[in-house]
Coordinates of C-alpha atoms (C1' of nucleotides) in Angstrom, one line a residue:
Chain F
X114 CA -4.4 -3.8 25.3
X115 CA -2.6 -1.0 23.4
X116 CA -4.5 0.7 20.7
X117 CA -2.9 0.1 17.4
X118 CA -2.5 2.6 14.6
X119 CA -5.2 1.0 12.4
X120 CA -7.8 1.5 15.2
X121 CA -6.8 5.2 15.5
X122 CA -6.9 5.7 11.8
X123 CA -10.3 4.1 11.6
X124 CA -11.8 6.5 14.1
X125 CA -10.6 9.5 12.3
X126 CA -11.7 8.3 9.0
X127 CA -15.2 7.6 10.3
X128 CA -15.2 11.1 11.9
X129 CA -14.3 12.6 8.5
X130 CA -17.1 10.8 6.8
X131 CA -19.7 11.9 9.2
X132 CA -18.5 15.5 9.4
X133 CA -18.6 15.6 5.6
X134 CA -22.2 14.5 5.5
X135 CA -22.9 17.2 8.0
X136 CA -21.3 19.7 5.6
X137 CA -18.4 20.6 7.9
X138 CA -15.5 22.7 6.6
X139 CA -14.0 20.5 3.9
X140 CA -10.5 21.4 4.9
X141 CA -11.1 20.3 8.4
X142 CA -12.5 17.1 7.0
X143 CA -9.4 16.7 4.9
X144 CA -7.2 17.2 8.0
X145 CA -9.0 14.2 9.7
X146 CA -8.5 12.1 6.6
X147 CA -4.9 13.1 6.4
X148 CA -4.2 12.1 10.0
X149 CA -5.9 8.8 9.4
X150 CA -3.6 8.0 6.5
X151 CA -0.5 9.3 8.3
X152 CA -1.2 7.2 11.3
X153 CA -2.1 4.1 9.4
X154 CA 1.0 4.1 7.3
X155 CA 3.4 5.2 10.0
X156 CA 6.2 2.8 10.8
X157 CA 5.9 3.0 14.5
X158 CA 3.0 2.6 16.9
X159 CA 1.5 5.9 18.2
X160 CA 1.0 4.3 21.6
X161 CA 4.6 3.4 21.7
X162 CA 5.8 6.8 20.6
X163 CA 3.7 8.5 23.3
X164 CA 5.0 6.0 25.9
X165 CA 8.5 7.1 24.8
X166 CA 7.5 10.7 25.5
X167 CA 7.7 11.7 21.8
X168 CA 5.8 14.7 20.4
X169 CA 3.2 13.5 17.9
X170 CA 2.6 17.0 16.6
X171 CA 5.9 16.8 14.9
X172 CA 4.4 14.4 12.4
X173 CA 3.2 16.1 9.2
X174 CA -0.4 17.2 9.3
X175 CA -0.7 16.6 13.0
X176 CA -0.9 19.7 15.2
X177 CA -1.7 20.3 18.8
X178 CA -5.4 19.4 18.4
X179 CA -4.9 16.1 16.6
X180 CA -2.0 15.1 18.8
X181 CA -4.4 15.6 21.7
X182 CA -7.1 13.5 20.0
X183 CA -4.7 10.7 19.3
X184 CA -3.8 10.7 23.0
X185 CA -7.5 10.5 23.9
X186 CA -8.0 7.5 21.8
X187 CA -4.9 5.8 23.2
X188 CA -5.8 6.6 26.8
X189 CA -9.6 5.8 26.6
X190 CA -10.1 3.8 23.4
X191 CA -12.6 6.5 22.4
X192 CA -12.6 9.7 20.5
X193 CA -15.2 11.8 22.3
X194 CA -15.7 14.1 19.3
X195 CA -16.7 11.0 17.2
X196 CA -19.1 9.8 19.9
X197 CA -20.6 13.3 19.9
X198 CA -21.0 13.5 16.1
X199 CA -22.4 10.0 16.1
X200 CA -25.2 11.2 18.3
X201 CA -26.4 13.6 15.6
X202 CA -25.6 11.6 12.5
X203 CA -26.0 7.8 12.2
X204 CA -22.5 6.3 12.2
X205 CA -23.7 3.7 9.6
X206 CA -23.7 6.5 7.0
X207 CA -19.9 6.1 7.0
X208 CA -20.3 2.6 5.7
X209 CA -23.0 3.6 3.2
X210 CA -20.6 6.1 1.6
X211 CA -18.4 3.2 0.5
X212 CA -21.0 2.6 -2.2
X213 CA -19.7 3.8 -5.5
X214 CA -21.3 7.0 -6.7
X215 CA -22.5 7.8 -3.2
X216 CA -20.5 10.7 -1.7
X217 CA -21.3 13.1 1.1
X218 CA -23.7 15.4 -0.7
X219 CA -26.0 12.7 -1.9
X220 CA -25.7 10.9 1.4
X221 CA -26.9 14.0 3.1
X222 CA -29.8 14.4 0.7
X223 CA -30.8 10.8 1.2
X224 CA -30.6 11.0 4.9
X225 CA -32.5 14.3 5.2
X226 CA -35.2 13.7 2.6
X227 CA -35.8 10.0 3.0
X228 CA -34.3 9.3 6.5
X229 CA -32.0 6.7 5.0
X230 CA -29.7 5.4 7.7
X231 CA -28.9 1.9 6.7
X232 CA -28.2 -0.3 3.7
X233 CA -31.7 -1.8 4.1
X234 CA -33.3 1.7 4.1
X235 CA -31.5 2.5 0.9
X236 CA -32.4 -0.7 -0.9
X237 CA -36.0 -0.2 0.0
X238 CA -36.0 3.4 -1.2
X239 CA -34.5 2.3 -4.5
X240 CA -37.0 -0.5 -4.9
X241 CA -39.8 2.0 -4.3
X242 CA -38.2 4.4 -6.9
X243 CA -38.1 7.1 -4.3
X244 CA -34.5 8.0 -4.9
X245 CA -35.0 9.2 -8.5
X246 CA -37.6 11.7 -7.3
X247 CA -35.0 13.7 -5.3
X248 CA -33.6 16.9 -6.7
X249 CA -30.3 16.2 -8.4
X250 CA -31.0 12.5 -8.6
X251 CA -32.6 10.6 -11.5
X252 CA -33.3 7.1 -12.8
X253 CA -29.7 6.6 -13.9
X254 CA -28.2 7.6 -10.5
X255 CA -30.7 5.3 -8.8
X256 CA -29.6 2.4 -11.0
X257 CA -26.0 3.2 -10.4
X258 CA -26.5 3.1 -6.6
X259 CA -28.3 -0.1 -7.0
X260 CA -25.3 -1.7 -8.8
X261 CA -23.0 -0.1 -6.2
X262 CA -24.9 -1.9 -3.5
X263 CA -24.6 -5.3 -5.3
X264 CA -20.8 -4.8 -5.6
X265 CA -20.5 -3.8 -2.0
X266 CA -22.2 -7.1 -1.1
X267 CA -19.6 -8.9 -3.2
X268 CA -17.0 -7.3 -0.9
X269 CA -14.5 -6.1 -3.5
X270 CA -11.2 -6.5 -1.7
X271 CA -8.2 -4.9 -3.2
X272 CA -6.5 -7.1 -5.7
X273 CA -3.1 -8.6 -4.8
X274 CA -0.3 -7.3 -6.8
X275 CA 0.5 -10.7 -8.4
X276 CA -3.1 -11.0 -9.6
X277 CA -3.1 -7.5 -10.9
X278 CA 0.0 -8.4 -12.9
X279 CA -1.6 -11.5 -14.3
X280 CA -4.5 -9.3 -15.5
X281 CA -2.4 -6.4 -16.7
X282 CA 0.1 -8.3 -18.9
X283 CA -2.4 -9.7 -21.4
X284 CA -4.4 -6.5 -21.4
X285 CA -1.3 -4.5 -22.3
X286 CA -0.5 -6.9 -25.1
X287 CA -4.1 -6.5 -26.4
X288 CA -3.8 -2.7 -26.4
X289 CA -0.4 -2.8 -28.1
X290 CA -2.3 -4.4 -31.0
X291 CA -3.9 -1.0 -31.7
X292 CA -2.3 0.9 -34.5
X293 CA -0.7 4.1 -33.5
X294 CA 0.0 3.2 -29.8
X295 CA 3.5 4.3 -28.8
X296 CA 4.4 4.3 -25.1
X297 CA 2.2 2.3 -22.7
X298 CA 2.6 1.9 -19.0
X299 CA 0.7 0.9 -15.9
X300 CA 0.8 3.7 -13.4
X301 CA -0.8 4.0 -10.0
X302 CA -0.2 1.7 -7.0
X303 CA 0.8 -1.0 -9.4
X304 CA 3.8 1.0 -10.4
X305 CA 4.5 1.9 -6.8
X306 CA 4.6 -1.9 -6.2
X307 CA 2.0 -1.7 -3.4
X308 CA 1.1 -5.1 -2.1
X309 CA -2.5 -4.7 -3.3
X310 CA -4.0 -2.5 -5.9
X311 CA -7.5 -1.0 -6.0
X312 CA -7.6 -0.6 -9.8
X313 CA -5.2 -0.3 -12.8
X314 CA -4.3 3.0 -14.3
X315 CA -3.0 2.5 -17.8
X316 CA -1.3 5.4 -19.7
X317 CA -0.7 5.5 -23.4
X318 CA 0.6 7.9 -26.0
X319 CA -0.9 7.4 -29.4
X320 CA -1.2 8.9 -32.8
X321 CA -4.3 11.0 -33.2
X322 CA -6.0 8.5 -35.4
X323 CA -5.4 5.6 -33.1
X324 CA -8.3 3.4 -32.1
X325 CA -7.0 2.4 -28.7
X326 CA -10.1 3.6 -26.8
X327 CA -12.4 1.6 -29.0
X328 CA -10.1 -1.4 -28.7
X329 CA -9.9 -1.0 -24.9
X330 CA -13.7 -1.2 -24.4
X331 CA -13.9 -4.2 -26.8
X332 CA -11.4 -6.2 -24.7
X333 CA -12.8 -9.7 -24.2
X334 CA -12.6 -9.5 -20.4
X335 CA -14.6 -6.3 -20.1
X336 CA -17.8 -6.8 -18.1
X337 CA -19.0 -3.2 -18.0
X338 CA -18.0 0.1 -19.6
X339 CA -18.3 2.5 -16.8
X340 CA -17.4 5.6 -18.8
X341 CA -15.9 6.3 -22.2
X342 CA -14.4 9.6 -23.3
X343 CA -11.7 10.8 -25.7
X344 CA -8.9 10.9 -23.2
X345 CA -10.2 8.7 -20.4
X346 CA -12.2 5.6 -20.3
X347 CA -13.0 3.2 -17.4
X348 CA -14.1 -0.4 -17.6
X349 CA -14.8 -3.1 -15.1
X350 CA -13.3 -6.5 -15.9
X351 CA -15.0 -9.8 -15.2
X352 CA -12.5 -10.3 -12.4
X353 CA -14.1 -7.3 -10.8
X354 CA -11.0 -5.2 -11.2
X355 CA -11.6 -1.6 -12.5
X356 CA -9.2 -0.3 -15.2
X357 CA -8.7 3.2 -16.4
X358 CA -7.1 4.0 -19.7
X359 CA -5.8 7.5 -20.4
X360 CA -4.5 8.7 -23.7
X361 CA -2.0 11.5 -23.3
X362 CA 0.1 13.6 -25.8
X363 CA 3.8 12.8 -26.0
X364 CA 4.9 16.2 -24.8
X365 CA 3.0 15.5 -21.5
X366 CA 3.8 11.8 -21.1
X367 CA 6.2 12.4 -18.2
X368 CA 3.8 14.7 -16.4
X369 CA 0.9 12.3 -16.9
X370 CA 2.9 9.3 -15.8
X371 CA 4.0 11.2 -12.7
X372 CA 0.6 12.4 -12.0
X373 CA -1.1 9.0 -12.3
X374 CA 1.6 7.1 -10.5
X375 CA 0.8 9.1 -7.3
X376 CA 0.4 8.6 -4.5
X377 CA -2.1 11.4 -4.1
X378 CA -0.4 12.5 -0.9
X379 CA 3.0 12.6 -2.6
X380 CA 1.6 14.6 -5.6
X381 CA -0.1 17.1 -3.4
X382 CA 3.1 17.7 -1.5
X383 CA 5.2 18.2 -4.6
X384 CA 2.6 20.4 -6.2
X385 CA 2.8 22.7 -3.1
X386 CA 6.6 22.9 -3.7
X387 CA 5.8 23.9 -7.3
X388 CA 3.5 26.6 -6.2
X389 CA 6.2 28.2 -4.2
X390 CA 8.2 28.4 -7.4
X391 CA 5.2 29.9 -9.2
X392 CA 4.8 26.7 -11.2
X393 CA 1.7 24.7 -11.8
X394 CA 2.0 20.9 -12.2
X395 CA -0.9 18.9 -13.6
X396 CA -1.2 15.9 -15.8
X397 CA -0.5 18.0 -18.9
X398 CA 2.8 19.4 -17.9
X399 CA 4.6 21.9 -15.8
X400 CA 3.4 25.4 -16.5
X401 CA 4.8 28.9 -15.8
X402 CA 1.7 31.0 -16.4
X403 CA 0.3 29.6 -19.6
X404 CA 3.7 28.4 -20.9
X405 CA 4.5 24.7 -20.7
X406 CA 8.1 24.5 -19.4
X407 CA 8.4 20.7 -19.0
X408 CA 6.5 17.4 -19.0
X409 CA 7.9 15.0 -21.5
X410 CA 9.7 12.9 -18.9
X411 CA 9.3 12.4 -15.2
X412 CA 12.9 13.6 -14.7
X413 CA 11.7 17.0 -16.2
X414 CA 8.9 17.1 -13.6
X415 CA 11.2 16.5 -10.7
X416 CA 13.9 18.8 -12.2
X417 CA 11.4 21.7 -12.4
X418 CA 10.9 21.7 -8.7
X419 CA 14.6 21.2 -7.9
X420 CA 14.4 17.5 -6.9
X421 CA 16.2 14.4 -8.1
X422 CA 14.2 11.5 -9.5
X423 CA 12.2 9.8 -6.8
X424 CA 11.6 6.1 -7.5
X425 CA 7.9 5.3 -7.6
X426 CA 8.0 2.9 -4.6
X427 CA 9.0 5.9 -2.4
X428 CA 6.2 8.2 -3.5
X429 CA 4.0 8.0 -0.4
X430 CA 4.8 11.3 1.2
X431 CA 6.6 9.5 4.0
X432 CA 9.6 11.8 4.0
X433 CA 10.9 11.1 0.5
X434 CA 10.5 14.7 -0.6
X435 CA 12.6 16.1 2.3
X436 CA 15.1 13.3 1.7
X437 CA 15.3 14.1 -2.0
X438 CA 15.7 17.9 -1.4
X439 CA 18.6 17.2 0.9
X440 CA 20.2 14.7 -1.5
X441 CA 19.6 11.9 1.0
X442 CA 17.3 9.5 -0.9
X443 CA 18.2 5.9 -0.2
X444 CA 19.9 4.0 -3.0
X445 CA 17.2 1.3 -3.1
X446 CA 18.0 -2.4 -3.3
X447 CA 17.5 -4.0 -6.7
X448 CA 16.7 -7.6 -7.8
X449 CA 20.3 -7.8 -9.2
X450 CA 21.7 -7.2 -5.8
X451 CA 20.3 -10.5 -4.5
X452 CA 22.9 -13.2 -4.3
X453 CA 20.8 -16.0 -2.8
X454 CA 17.6 -17.1 -1.2
X455 CA 17.5 -18.1 2.5
X456 CA 14.2 -19.8 2.7
X457 CA 13.1 -22.7 0.5
X458 CA 11.4 -26.0 0.9
X459 CA 11.7 -29.4 -0.8
X460 CA 9.5 -32.4 -1.2
X461 CA 11.0 -33.7 2.1
X462 CA 8.2 -31.6 3.7
X463 CA 5.6 -29.6 1.8
X464 CA 7.7 -28.5 -1.2
X465 CA 7.1 -29.9 -4.7
X466 CA 10.7 -30.4 -5.9
X467 CA 13.8 -32.2 -4.7
X468 CA 17.2 -30.8 -3.6
X469 CA 18.8 -31.1 -7.0
X470 CA 15.9 -29.5 -8.8
X471 CA 15.9 -26.6 -6.4
X472 CA 19.6 -26.2 -6.7
X473 CA 19.5 -26.1 -10.6
X474 CA 16.7 -23.4 -10.4
X475 CA 18.8 -21.3 -8.0
X476 CA 21.8 -21.7 -10.4
X477 CA 19.7 -20.5 -13.3
X478 CA 19.0 -17.3 -11.3
X479 CA 22.7 -16.8 -10.9
X480 CA 22.6 -17.3 -7.1
X481 CA 25.6 -18.1 -5.0
X482 CA 23.7 -19.8 -2.3
X483 CA 20.3 -21.3 -1.5
X484 CA 19.2 -22.3 2.0
X485 CA 17.1 -25.4 2.2
X486 CA 14.8 -24.6 5.1
X487 CA 12.3 -27.5 5.4
X488 CA 9.8 -27.5 8.2
X489 CA 10.5 -29.0 11.6
X490 CA 8.6 -31.9 13.2
X491 CA 5.8 -29.8 14.9
X492 CA 4.3 -28.9 11.5
X493 CA 3.0 -32.4 11.1
X494 CA 0.7 -31.5 8.2
X495 CA 3.8 -30.7 6.2
X496 CA 5.5 -33.9 7.4
X497 CA 8.0 -31.8 9.3
X498 CA 11.5 -33.2 9.8
X499 CA 12.6 -34.7 13.0
X500 CA 16.3 -34.9 14.1
X501 CA 16.9 -38.1 12.2
X502 CA 15.4 -37.0 8.9
X503 CA 17.1 -33.6 9.1
X504 CA 20.5 -35.2 9.7
X505 CA 19.8 -37.4 6.7
X506 CA 19.1 -34.2 4.7
X507 CA 22.3 -32.6 6.0
X508 CA 24.3 -35.6 4.7
X509 CA 22.5 -35.4 1.3
X510 CA 23.3 -31.6 1.1
X511 CA 27.0 -32.3 1.8
X512 CA 27.0 -34.9 -0.9
X513 CA 25.3 -32.6 -3.4
X514 CA 27.4 -29.6 -2.6
X515 CA 30.5 -31.6 -3.7
X516 CA 29.0 -31.9 -7.1
X517 CA 27.6 -28.4 -7.5
X518 CA 29.5 -25.7 -9.4
X519 CA 29.2 -22.1 -8.3
X520 CA 26.2 -22.6 -6.0
X521 CA 26.3 -23.6 -2.3
X522 CA 23.3 -25.2 -0.7
X523 CA 23.1 -23.9 2.9
X524 CA 21.9 -26.3 5.6
X525 CA 18.9 -24.8 7.3
X526 CA 15.5 -25.5 8.7
X527 CA 12.3 -23.6 9.3
X528 CA 12.2 -24.4 12.9
X529 CA 8.9 -24.0 14.8
X530 CA 8.8 -21.6 17.7
X531 CA 6.8 -23.6 20.3
X532 CA 4.2 -21.9 22.5
X533 CA 6.7 -21.5 25.4
X534 CA 9.3 -20.0 23.1
X535 CA 11.5 -23.1 22.8
X536 CA 12.6 -24.3 19.4
X537 CA 11.2 -27.5 17.9
X538 CA 14.6 -29.3 17.4
X539 CA 17.3 -30.0 19.9
X540 CA 20.4 -27.7 19.9
X541 CA 22.5 -30.7 19.1
X542 CA 21.1 -30.8 15.6
X543 CA 20.6 -27.0 15.2
X544 CA 24.3 -26.5 15.6
X545 CA 25.0 -28.7 12.6
X546 CA 23.1 -26.1 10.4
X547 CA 24.5 -23.1 8.6
X548 CA 21.5 -21.1 9.7
X549 CA 18.0 -21.4 11.1
X550 CA 14.8 -19.7 9.9
X551 CA 12.4 -19.7 12.9
X552 CA 8.7 -19.2 12.8
X553 CA 5.3 -19.3 14.5
X554 CA 2.9 -21.7 12.9
X555 CA 0.2 -22.2 15.6
X556 CA -1.2 -20.5 18.7
X557 CA -1.7 -17.3 16.7
X558 CA -4.2 -16.0 19.3
X559 CA -1.9 -15.5 22.3
X560 CA -2.1 -12.1 23.9
X561 CA 0.3 -9.5 22.6
X562 CA 2.4 -9.8 25.7
X563 CA 2.7 -13.6 25.6
X564 CA 3.2 -13.7 21.8
X565 CA 6.0 -11.1 22.1
X566 CA 7.6 -13.0 25.0
X567 CA 7.4 -16.2 23.0
X568 CA 9.5 -14.8 20.2
X569 CA 11.9 -13.0 22.5
X570 CA 12.5 -16.2 24.3
X571 CA 13.1 -18.0 21.1
X572 CA 15.7 -15.5 20.1
X573 CA 17.6 -16.2 23.3
X574 CA 18.5 -19.6 21.8
X575 CA 22.0 -19.1 20.4
X576 CA 21.1 -21.0 17.2
X577 CA 18.2 -18.6 16.3
X578 CA 19.1 -16.6 13.2
X579 CA 16.1 -15.3 11.2
X580 CA 12.5 -14.8 12.3
X581 CA 10.4 -15.9 9.3
X582 CA 7.2 -14.1 8.3
X583 CA 7.2 -12.1 11.5
X584 CA 3.5 -11.3 11.8
X585 CA 1.9 -14.3 10.2
X586 CA -0.5 -12.3 8.1
X587 CA -1.9 -13.5 4.8
X588 CA -3.0 -10.6 2.6
X589 CA -6.8 -10.3 2.5
X590 CA -7.1 -13.6 4.3
X591 CA -5.6 -13.6 7.8
X592 CA -4.8 -10.7 10.0
X593 CA -1.4 -10.5 11.6
X594 CA -1.1 -11.9 15.1
X595 CA -0.7 -9.5 18.0
X596 CA 3.0 -8.8 18.6
X597 CA 5.1 -5.9 19.7
X598 CA 7.2 -5.7 16.6
X599 CA 9.2 -2.6 17.8
X600 CA 10.4 -4.6 20.8
X601 CA 11.1 -7.7 18.6
X602 CA 13.1 -5.6 16.1
X603 CA 15.1 -3.9 18.8
X604 CA 15.8 -7.2 20.5
X605 CA 16.9 -8.8 17.2
X606 CA 19.3 -6.0 16.4
X607 CA 20.7 -6.2 19.9
X608 CA 21.3 -9.9 19.8
X609 CA 22.5 -10.4 16.2
X610 CA 19.3 -11.9 14.9
X611 CA 17.5 -10.9 11.7
X612 CA 13.9 -10.6 10.5
X613 CA 12.6 -12.0 7.2
X614 CA 10.8 -10.0 4.6
X615 CA 8.8 -12.9 3.2
X616 CA 8.6 -12.2 -0.6
X617 CA 5.7 -14.4 -1.3
X618 CA 2.9 -12.2 -2.7
X619 CA 0.3 -13.7 -0.4
X620 CA 2.4 -12.7 2.6
X621 CA 4.8 -9.8 2.0
X622 CA 5.5 -9.9 5.7
X623 CA 7.1 -7.6 7.0
X624 CA 5.0 -4.8 5.5
X625 CA 6.5 -1.7 4.0
X626 CA 6.2 0.5 7.1
X627 CA 8.0 -2.0 9.3
X628 CA 10.7 -2.5 6.6
X629 CA 11.3 1.2 6.9
X630 CA 11.5 1.0 10.6
X631 CA 14.1 -1.8 10.3
X632 CA 16.1 0.5 8.0
X633 CA 15.8 3.3 10.5
X634 CA 17.1 1.3 13.5
X635 CA 19.8 -0.5 11.4
X636 CA 18.3 -4.0 11.6
X637 CA 19.1 -6.1 8.6
X638 CA 16.4 -8.2 6.9
X639 CA 16.5 -11.3 4.8
X640 CA 14.4 -11.1 1.7
X641 CA 13.3 -14.7 1.1
X642 CA 10.7 -16.4 -1.2
X643 CA 9.7 -19.3 1.1
X644 CA 9.7 -21.2 -2.2
X645 CA 7.7 -24.4 -2.3
X646 CA 8.7 -25.1 -5.9
X647 CA 11.4 -24.2 -8.4
X648 CA 9.3 -21.5 -10.0
X649 CA 8.5 -19.9 -6.6
X650 CA 12.1 -18.8 -6.4
X651 CA 11.2 -16.1 -9.0
X652 CA 8.8 -14.5 -6.5
X653 CA 11.8 -12.6 -5.2
X654 CA 10.8 -9.5 -7.2
X655 CA 7.7 -9.0 -5.0
X656 CA 9.9 -8.9 -2.0
X657 CA 12.2 -6.4 -3.7
X658 CA 9.2 -4.2 -4.4
X659 CA 8.1 -4.3 -0.8
X660 CA 11.7 -3.7 0.4
X661 CA 12.0 -0.7 -1.9
X662 CA 8.8 0.7 -0.5
X663 CA 10.4 0.3 2.9
X664 CA 13.5 2.3 1.9
X665 CA 15.8 -0.7 2.1
X666 CA 19.2 -0.4 0.5
X667 CA 21.4 -3.3 -0.5
X668 CA 23.3 -2.9 2.7
X669 CA 20.1 -3.4 4.8
X670 CA 19.5 -6.8 3.2
X671 CA 21.3 -9.9 4.4
X672 CA 21.2 -11.9 1.2
X673 CA 22.9 -9.2 -0.9
X674 CA 26.1 -10.4 0.8
X675 CA 28.7 -12.8 -0.6
X676 CA 28.6 -16.2 1.0
X677 CA 31.6 -15.4 3.3
X678 CA 30.1 -12.1 4.5
X679 CA 26.8 -13.8 5.1
X680 CA 28.4 -16.5 7.2
X681 CA 30.1 -13.9 9.3
X682 CA 26.8 -12.1 9.9
X683 CA 25.1 -15.3 10.9
X684 CA 27.7 -16.1 13.5
X685 CA 26.2 -14.9 16.8
X686 CA 28.4 -13.9 19.7
Chain S
dG172 C1' -7.6 21.4 11.4
dC173 C1' -2.9 22.4 9.6
dC174 C1' 0.6 25.5 8.1
dG175 C1' 4.0 29.6 7.7
dT176 C1' 11.1 33.2 3.8
dT177 C1' 3.2 35.1 2.7
dT178 C1' 4.3 33.7 10.1
dT179 C1' -1.3 34.0 13.8
dC180 C1' -4.9 34.9 9.0
dG181 C1' -6.3 33.0 5.0
dG182 C1' -5.2 29.8 2.1
dC183 C1' -5.7 24.6 1.4
dC184 C1' -4.6 20.6 -6.3
dC185 C1' -7.4 20.2 -10.1
dG186 C1' -9.4 18.1 -14.4
dA187 C1' -12.6 14.3 -16.7
dC188 C1' -16.8 12.4 -17.0
dT189 C1' -21.8 11.7 -15.9
dG190 C1' -26.3 12.9 -15.1
dT191 C1' -29.4 16.3 -14.5
dT192 C1' -29.4 20.3 -15.9
dT193 C1' -29.9 24.6 -19.2
dT194 C1' -24.9 26.2 -16.8
dC195 C1' -23.5 23.0 -13.2
dA196 C1' -23.2 19.8 -9.1
dG197 C1' -21.4 15.5 -7.6
dT198 C1' -18.0 12.0 -7.7
dC199 C1' -13.7 10.2 -8.6
dG200 C1' -8.9 9.8 -8.9

DNA sequence: GCCGTTTTCGGCCCGACTGTTTTCAGTCG
C-alpha cells in the first residue's frame, strides 16, 4: 500500500521531538519539523511524485538529505534514523511532549533524573511530589503538568470552524461592551478560514484607560485564566477552547493583525524577505533600525516588502509569496460569485423541508438555480428514491418551475455509487435529469485500488456529472476512505466530470490541498452545501473559505456560471 | 538540515508571560 503524506509527516515530526529531547542542533530539528509540515500540506502525494520521476528536493525546505529520507520511508515504510534514535530515547516521549507546559528541556530533565518514559511514570512522579524537587521545577509547574495530563486525557481535538464562530461571536459582542475598545478582530487560523482552529486569537485596539482585559477574564464562559498581562491574556473557556486577547496600539494594528493571522510559516518567510531589505517586522510594526516605517494597516506591511496584499486564506507559505512577488496571485472566488447550489435534499428523503420551501430559500439568497439532489434508493435509511418516486419528483419540479420567478430548480439526484461502480438508478431515469451528483455511501473500507476503480468505473457512465464529498471524511470523526485522488481528478478532467467541494462544515471535502491541485490541473469543482434544510443553504460560506484556501478562482467553480453556461458544461461528449 | 545577488560557511524570527530565580530559562505562539 502506498505510503501517504500524513504517514511521512508523522515520522519526521516524531523524529524532531526525540532529537529535541536529546538536545540536537535546534535548526536541524526545525528542518525536520518543516519537512513534516510541507509534506503534510502538500497537494500531491510524495509517493506519486516519486513515481512520476519528480525531484522532491525542489520543494521548499527539502534538500538532498530529506528527499532521500522521504524515499526511504516510501520504499520501506520506515525511517532508519528514527528507528535508531528510538533505540536511545523512548519514542513515547514524543507523545508526552503534547502535554501543555512540557517541552523538550523539561522532558529531558524528567527522563534523565526520574527515568520518566510514559504517562503512567509521569503521573506517579507527580503524585509522589518528586517533580517539584527537580532543579528549575516547582510546585506550580508540577500542578500545571498535572492539569495538562487531565486535558490530554480529555483529548482536545481542534475545534471545527463553525463551532469556533459560534463561540467567537458572543465573546466579541461582550468585549465590545468595554469602554474604549475601537477595532476588534479574530486573527489566527480562524481568519485564515482553516477548517478547524486550535484556539482563538483576538486583537483589539483600545484607549489606554480601557478595561477590556478585566472584562475579558470576567467573561461568563471563562473556566480558567491561564495568564493575564497588560497586553496579552489567555483564558480557557468551558468549551475547552483557549482564547488569547491582545491589546495593541493603533499605529501597530496592521502589523499585529498580520503577525497574529499567521500562518507561522508564512510570517517567517515574509520576515526573511524583510531582512533582505534591512527591515525588521514584528507585531509592533515595520522598522528600519529603530524607526517605525509602517504598521497601521496590513497593506503597509505588505507594501514595505514590495508585495501586494495577500488574502489571509492564502497565507500558508504554499507558494503565495512567490506568486505575489510575480503579480500572479489568484483572484479568489467570493461568496457573491456563487449563482446557485448544486446539492440539496428535501423531505422526500432525509431533508427537512419541501421543494417549495427550498426554492424560496434559494431565491432569498439571490440564486439563479438550485439542484434538488435527493438520495437514490440504496440509501434506505434516508428513504432513498427509486425510479418511480424520482419520476414523480421530476414532474413536481416541472410544475413548480412554471410558477417560479427568477429561479430554476434543476432536476438532480444524489446517486449512490454501488460497490461494483455501477450507479444506483437506471440510465433511463438518469437521462431525464439535468445533472447527477454521485457518491459513495457504504463499503468505505475497500482497498485503495478497488475504491479508486469503483469511482473511475462510475465516471464511465455517461450520466455521471459530479462526484460528491469525494473522500467521505467527517472532520474529527471519520477518516477519509482510501482513494487515489490524483487519478480520480485526472480522470474527471479528461472525461468532462467534476468533483464537489462539499461546503458543509462537518465535511469540507475536498480539503484545501486537493482544491489547489484541482486548480493546478484545470479541473472545475462544484461548491455545494449538501443542504438538508433551508438554513443549510447558508453554509456556502464555509465552502468558499475552503475554496479560497485552495486558490480557487471564480472560473474554477462550476456554480459561478450562469444557468446556460452551466448546462453546457454539464453536457458530456 | 536547508539555503545562497552574503554562494559551500555561517546564519537560521522574536517577544510575552510564568515560575523559579536573583538575572533567566522554558514554553508558547
